[in-house]
Coordinates of N, CA and C and ligand atoms in Angstrom, one line a residue:
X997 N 6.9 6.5 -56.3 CA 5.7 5.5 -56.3 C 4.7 6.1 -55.3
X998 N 3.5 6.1 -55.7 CA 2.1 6.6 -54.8 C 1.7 5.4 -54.1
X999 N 2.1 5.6 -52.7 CA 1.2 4.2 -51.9 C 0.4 4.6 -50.8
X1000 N -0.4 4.4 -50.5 CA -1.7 4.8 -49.5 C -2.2 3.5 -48.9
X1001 N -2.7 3.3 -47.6 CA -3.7 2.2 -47.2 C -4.8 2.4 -47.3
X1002 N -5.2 1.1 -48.3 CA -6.4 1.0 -48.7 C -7.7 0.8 -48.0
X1003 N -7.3 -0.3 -47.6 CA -7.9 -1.0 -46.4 C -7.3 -1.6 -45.1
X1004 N -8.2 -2.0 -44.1 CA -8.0 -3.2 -43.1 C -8.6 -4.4 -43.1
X1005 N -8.3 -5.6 -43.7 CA -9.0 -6.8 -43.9 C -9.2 -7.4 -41.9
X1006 N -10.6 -7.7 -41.9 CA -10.7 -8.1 -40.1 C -11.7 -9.4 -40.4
X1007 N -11.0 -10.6 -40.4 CA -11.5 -11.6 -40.6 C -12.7 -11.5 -39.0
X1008 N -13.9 -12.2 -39.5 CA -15.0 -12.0 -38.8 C -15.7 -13.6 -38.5
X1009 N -16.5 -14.5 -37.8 CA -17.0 -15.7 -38.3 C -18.4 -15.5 -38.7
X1010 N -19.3 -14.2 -38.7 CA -20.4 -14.1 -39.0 C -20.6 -12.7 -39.7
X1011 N -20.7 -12.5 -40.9 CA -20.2 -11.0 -41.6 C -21.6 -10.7 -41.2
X1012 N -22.6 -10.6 -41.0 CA -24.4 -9.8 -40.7 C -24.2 -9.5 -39.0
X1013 N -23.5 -10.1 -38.1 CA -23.3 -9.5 -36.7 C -22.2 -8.8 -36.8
X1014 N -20.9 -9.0 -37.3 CA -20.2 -8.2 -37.7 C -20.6 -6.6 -37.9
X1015 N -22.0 -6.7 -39.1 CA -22.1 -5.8 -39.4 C -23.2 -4.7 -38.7
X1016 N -23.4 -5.1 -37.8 CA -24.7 -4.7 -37.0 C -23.6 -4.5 -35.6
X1017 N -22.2 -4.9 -35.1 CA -21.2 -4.5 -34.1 C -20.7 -3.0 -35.0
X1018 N -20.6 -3.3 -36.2 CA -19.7 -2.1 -36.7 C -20.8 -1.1 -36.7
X1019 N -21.9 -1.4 -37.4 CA -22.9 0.0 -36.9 C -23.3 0.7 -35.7
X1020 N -23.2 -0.3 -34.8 CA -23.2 0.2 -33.7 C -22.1 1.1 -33.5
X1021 N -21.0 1.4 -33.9 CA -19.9 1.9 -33.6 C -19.8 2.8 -34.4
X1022 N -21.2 3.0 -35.8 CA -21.4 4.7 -36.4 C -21.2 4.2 -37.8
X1023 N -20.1 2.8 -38.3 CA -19.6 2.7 -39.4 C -20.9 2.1 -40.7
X1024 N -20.8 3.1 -41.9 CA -21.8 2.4 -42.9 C -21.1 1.6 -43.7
X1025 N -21.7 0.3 -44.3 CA -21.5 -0.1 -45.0 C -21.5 -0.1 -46.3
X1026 N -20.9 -0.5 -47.3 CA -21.1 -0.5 -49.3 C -22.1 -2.0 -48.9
X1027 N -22.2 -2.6 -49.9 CA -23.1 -3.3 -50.1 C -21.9 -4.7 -50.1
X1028 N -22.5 -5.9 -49.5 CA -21.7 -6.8 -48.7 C -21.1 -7.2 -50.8
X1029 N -20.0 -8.0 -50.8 CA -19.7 -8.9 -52.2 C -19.3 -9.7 -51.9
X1030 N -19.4 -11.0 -53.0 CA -18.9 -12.4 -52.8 C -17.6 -11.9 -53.1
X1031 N -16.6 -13.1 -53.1 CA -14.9 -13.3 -53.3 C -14.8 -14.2 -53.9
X1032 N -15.4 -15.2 -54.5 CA -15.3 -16.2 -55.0 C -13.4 -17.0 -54.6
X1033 N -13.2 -16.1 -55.7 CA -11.4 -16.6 -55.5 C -10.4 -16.5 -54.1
X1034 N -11.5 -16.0 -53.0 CA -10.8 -16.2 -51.8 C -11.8 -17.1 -50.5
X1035 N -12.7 -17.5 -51.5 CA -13.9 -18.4 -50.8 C -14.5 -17.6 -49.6
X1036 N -14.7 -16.1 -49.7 CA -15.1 -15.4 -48.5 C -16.5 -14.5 -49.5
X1037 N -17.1 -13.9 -48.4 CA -17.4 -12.6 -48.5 C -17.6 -11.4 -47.9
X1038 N -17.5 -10.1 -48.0 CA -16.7 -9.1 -47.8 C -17.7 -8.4 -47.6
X1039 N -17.2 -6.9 -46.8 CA -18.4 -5.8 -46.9 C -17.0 -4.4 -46.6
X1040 N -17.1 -3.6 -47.6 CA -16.2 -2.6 -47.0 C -17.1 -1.4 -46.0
X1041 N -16.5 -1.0 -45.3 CA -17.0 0.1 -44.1 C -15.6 1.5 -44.6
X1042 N -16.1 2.2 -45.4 CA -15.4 3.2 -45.5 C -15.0 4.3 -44.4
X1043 N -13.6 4.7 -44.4 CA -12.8 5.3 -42.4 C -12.0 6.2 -43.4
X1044 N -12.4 7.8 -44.1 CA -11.8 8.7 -44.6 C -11.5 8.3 -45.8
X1045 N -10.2 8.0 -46.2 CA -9.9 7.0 -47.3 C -9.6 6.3 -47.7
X1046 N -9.8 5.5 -46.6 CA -9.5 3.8 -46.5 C -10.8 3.5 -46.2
X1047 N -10.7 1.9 -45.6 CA -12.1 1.2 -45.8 C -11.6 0.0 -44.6
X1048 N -12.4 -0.3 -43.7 CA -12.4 -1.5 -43.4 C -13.0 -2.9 -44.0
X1049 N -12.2 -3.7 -44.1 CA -12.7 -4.4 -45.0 C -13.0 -6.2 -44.0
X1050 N -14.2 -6.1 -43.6 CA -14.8 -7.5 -43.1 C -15.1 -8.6 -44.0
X1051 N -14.4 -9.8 -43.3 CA -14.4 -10.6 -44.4 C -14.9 -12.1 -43.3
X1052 N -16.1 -12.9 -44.2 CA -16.3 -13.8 -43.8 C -16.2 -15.2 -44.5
X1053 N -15.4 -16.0 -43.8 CA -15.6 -17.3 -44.9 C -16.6 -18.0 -45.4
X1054 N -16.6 -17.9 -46.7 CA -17.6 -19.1 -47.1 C -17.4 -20.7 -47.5
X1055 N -16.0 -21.0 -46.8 CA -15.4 -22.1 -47.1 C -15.0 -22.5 -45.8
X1056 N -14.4 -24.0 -45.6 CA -13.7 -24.3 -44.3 C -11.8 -24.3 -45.1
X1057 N -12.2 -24.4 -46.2 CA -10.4 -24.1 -46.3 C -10.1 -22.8 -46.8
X1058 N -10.9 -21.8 -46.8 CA -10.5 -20.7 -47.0 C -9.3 -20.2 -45.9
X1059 N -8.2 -19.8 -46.6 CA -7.3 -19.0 -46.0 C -7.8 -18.1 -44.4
X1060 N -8.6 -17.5 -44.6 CA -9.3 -16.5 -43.7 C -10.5 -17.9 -42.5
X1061 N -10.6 -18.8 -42.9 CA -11.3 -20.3 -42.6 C -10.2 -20.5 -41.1
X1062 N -9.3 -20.9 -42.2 CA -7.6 -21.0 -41.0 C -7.2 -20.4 -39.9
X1063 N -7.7 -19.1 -40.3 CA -6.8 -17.8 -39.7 C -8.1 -17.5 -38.4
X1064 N -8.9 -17.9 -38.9 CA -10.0 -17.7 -37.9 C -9.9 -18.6 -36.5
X1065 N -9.4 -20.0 -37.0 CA -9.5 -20.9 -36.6 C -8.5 -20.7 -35.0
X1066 N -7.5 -19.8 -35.3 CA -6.4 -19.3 -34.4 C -6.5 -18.1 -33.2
X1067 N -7.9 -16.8 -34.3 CA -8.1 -16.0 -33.8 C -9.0 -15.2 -35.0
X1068 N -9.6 -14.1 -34.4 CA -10.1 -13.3 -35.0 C -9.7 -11.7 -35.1
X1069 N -9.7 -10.8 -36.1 CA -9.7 -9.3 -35.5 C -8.3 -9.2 -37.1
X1070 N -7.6 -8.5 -37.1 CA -6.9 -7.8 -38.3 C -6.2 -9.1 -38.8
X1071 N -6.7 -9.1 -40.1 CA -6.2 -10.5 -41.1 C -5.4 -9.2 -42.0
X1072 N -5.6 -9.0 -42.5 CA -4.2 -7.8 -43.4 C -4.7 -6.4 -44.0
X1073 N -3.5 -5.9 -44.3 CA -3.0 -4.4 -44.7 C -3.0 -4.5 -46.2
X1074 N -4.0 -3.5 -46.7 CA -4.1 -3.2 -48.1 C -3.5 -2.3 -48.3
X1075 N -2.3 -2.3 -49.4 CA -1.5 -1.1 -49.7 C -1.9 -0.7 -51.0
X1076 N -2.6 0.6 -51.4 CA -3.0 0.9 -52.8 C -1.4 1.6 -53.7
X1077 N -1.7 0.4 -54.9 CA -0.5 0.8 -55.4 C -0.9 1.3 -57.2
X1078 N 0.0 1.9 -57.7 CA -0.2 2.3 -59.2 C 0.0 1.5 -60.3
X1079 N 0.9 0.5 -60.0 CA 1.5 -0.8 -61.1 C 1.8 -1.3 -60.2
X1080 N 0.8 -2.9 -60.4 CA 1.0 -4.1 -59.6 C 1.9 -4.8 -60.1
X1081 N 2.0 -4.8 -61.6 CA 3.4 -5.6 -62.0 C 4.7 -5.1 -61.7
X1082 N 4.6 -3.6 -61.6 CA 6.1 -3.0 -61.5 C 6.5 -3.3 -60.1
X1083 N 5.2 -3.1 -59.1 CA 5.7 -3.2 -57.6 C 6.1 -4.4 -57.5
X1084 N 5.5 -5.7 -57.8 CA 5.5 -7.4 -57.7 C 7.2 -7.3 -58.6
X1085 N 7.5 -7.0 -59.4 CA 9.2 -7.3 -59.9 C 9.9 -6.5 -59.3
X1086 N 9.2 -5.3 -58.5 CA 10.6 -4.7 -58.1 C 11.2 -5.1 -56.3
X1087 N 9.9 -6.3 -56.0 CA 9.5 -6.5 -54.5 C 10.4 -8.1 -54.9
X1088 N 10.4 -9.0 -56.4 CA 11.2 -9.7 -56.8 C 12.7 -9.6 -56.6
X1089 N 12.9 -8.6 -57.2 CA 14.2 -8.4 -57.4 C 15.0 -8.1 -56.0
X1090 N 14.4 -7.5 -55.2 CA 14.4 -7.2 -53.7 C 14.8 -8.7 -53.0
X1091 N 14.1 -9.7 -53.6 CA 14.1 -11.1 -52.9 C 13.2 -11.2 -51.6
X1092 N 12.4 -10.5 -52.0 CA 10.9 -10.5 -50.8 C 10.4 -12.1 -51.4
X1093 N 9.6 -12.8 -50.2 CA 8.8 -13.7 -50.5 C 7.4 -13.1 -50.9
X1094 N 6.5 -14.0 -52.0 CA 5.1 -13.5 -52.3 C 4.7 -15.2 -52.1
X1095 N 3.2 -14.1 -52.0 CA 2.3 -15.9 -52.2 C 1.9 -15.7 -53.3
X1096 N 1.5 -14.5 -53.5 CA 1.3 -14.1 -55.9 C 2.4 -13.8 -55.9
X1097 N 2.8 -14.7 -57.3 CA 4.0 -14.3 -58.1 C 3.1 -13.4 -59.2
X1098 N 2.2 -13.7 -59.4 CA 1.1 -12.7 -60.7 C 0.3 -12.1 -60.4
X1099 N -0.5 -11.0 -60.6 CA -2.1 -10.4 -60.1 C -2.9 -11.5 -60.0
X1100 N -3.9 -11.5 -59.0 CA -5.1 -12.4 -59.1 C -6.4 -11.2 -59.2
X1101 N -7.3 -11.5 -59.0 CA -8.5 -10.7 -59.4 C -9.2 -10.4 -58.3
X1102 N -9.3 -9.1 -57.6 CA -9.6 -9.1 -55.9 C -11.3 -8.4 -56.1
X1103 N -11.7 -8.1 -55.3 CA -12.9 -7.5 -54.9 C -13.1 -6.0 -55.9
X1104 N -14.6 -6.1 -56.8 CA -14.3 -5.1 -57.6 C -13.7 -4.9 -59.2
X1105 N -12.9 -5.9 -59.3 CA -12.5 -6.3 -60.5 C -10.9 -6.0 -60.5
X1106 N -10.7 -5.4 -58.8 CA -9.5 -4.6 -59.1 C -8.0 -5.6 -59.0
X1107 N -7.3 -6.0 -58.9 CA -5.8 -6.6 -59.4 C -5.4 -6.6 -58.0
X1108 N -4.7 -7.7 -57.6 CA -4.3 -8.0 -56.3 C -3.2 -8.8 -56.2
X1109 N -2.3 -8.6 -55.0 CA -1.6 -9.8 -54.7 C -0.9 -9.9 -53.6
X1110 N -0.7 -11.0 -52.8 CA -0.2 -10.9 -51.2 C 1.5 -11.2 -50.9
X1111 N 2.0 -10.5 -50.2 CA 3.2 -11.2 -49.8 C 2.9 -11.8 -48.6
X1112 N 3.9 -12.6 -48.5 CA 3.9 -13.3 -47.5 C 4.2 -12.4 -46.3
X1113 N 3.8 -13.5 -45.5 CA 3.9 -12.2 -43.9 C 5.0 -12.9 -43.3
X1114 N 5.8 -13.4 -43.8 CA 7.3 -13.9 -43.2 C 8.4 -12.9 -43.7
X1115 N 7.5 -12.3 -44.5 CA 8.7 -11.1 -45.2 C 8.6 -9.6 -44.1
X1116 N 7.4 -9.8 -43.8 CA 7.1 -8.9 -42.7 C 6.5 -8.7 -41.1
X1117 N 7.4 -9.3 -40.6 CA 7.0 -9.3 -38.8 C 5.6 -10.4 -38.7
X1118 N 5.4 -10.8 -39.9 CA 4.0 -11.9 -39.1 C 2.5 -11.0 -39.8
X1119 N 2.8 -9.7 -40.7 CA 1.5 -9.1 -41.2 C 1.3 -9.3 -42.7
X1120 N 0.3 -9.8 -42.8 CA 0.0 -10.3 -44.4 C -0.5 -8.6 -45.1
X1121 N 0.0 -8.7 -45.9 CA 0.2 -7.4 -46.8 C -0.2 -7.5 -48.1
X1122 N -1.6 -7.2 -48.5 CA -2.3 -7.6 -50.2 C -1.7 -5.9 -50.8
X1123 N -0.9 -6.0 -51.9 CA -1.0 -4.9 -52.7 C -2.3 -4.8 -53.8
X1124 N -2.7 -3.4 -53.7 CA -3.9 -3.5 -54.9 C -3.7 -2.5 -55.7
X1125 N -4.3 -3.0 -56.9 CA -4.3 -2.0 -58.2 C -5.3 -2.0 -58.7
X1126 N -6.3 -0.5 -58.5 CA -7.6 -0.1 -59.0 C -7.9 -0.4 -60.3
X1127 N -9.0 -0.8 -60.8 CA -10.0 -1.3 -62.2 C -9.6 0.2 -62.8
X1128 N -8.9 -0.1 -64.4 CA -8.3 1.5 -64.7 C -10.1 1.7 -65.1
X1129 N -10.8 3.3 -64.9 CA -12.2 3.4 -65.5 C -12.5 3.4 -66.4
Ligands
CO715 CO1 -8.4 -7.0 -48.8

């Protein structure tokens, strides 16, 4: 299995200061995108070949809404995978907890899904599977 980190999701409460802290710090941005399905929006800052990925809520019950509410700084670990269905039944069969039992649709069009972070030390972990071209 090919798995790489994709990203670092860093929940933020204002993504435009956010993104004016990270420039200051050298990092360019892609062009910010909505989330619709995670009620945020996002900007990746590419770091070799991965990306940090700033994420602001656009909701008060947004998941990242919550998370904020506690603290700010690393919301989760994006693990780039090849088959999200194969990894999701074989992370099944294993008897890992997920919060997707299915792909949902992440940033980009590309295929996503989170385990839970009780399965792992307290770190929320989104597996992703690239938009085939
Ligand atoms: Co992410």
């Amino acid at each position: 299995m090919n798995l790489r980190i994709d990203h670092l999701g860093i929940a933020v409460p204002n993504l435009a200061a956010a993104l004016e802290a990270y420039a200051a710090l050298g990092f360019k941005a892609d062009k910010a995108h909505d989330v619709p399905s995670e009620k945020l929006k996002a900007a990746f800052l590419p770091i070799g070949e991965s990306s940090l990925e700033l994420l602001e809520p656009t909701d008060a019950t947004s998941s990242v809404a919550r998370f904020l509410q506690k603290r700010s700084g690393v919301h989760h670990v994006c693990v780039l995978v090849d088959d999200l269905g194969k990894t999701l039944a074989l992370l099944r069969s294993l008897g890992v907890r997920l919060i997707d039992e299915t792909p949902r649709v992440g940033a980009g069009g590309s295929r996503v899904a989170f385990i839970h972070p009780r399965a792992a030390c307290g770190v929320l972990f989104e597996l992703k599977q690239a938009p085939s071209e």
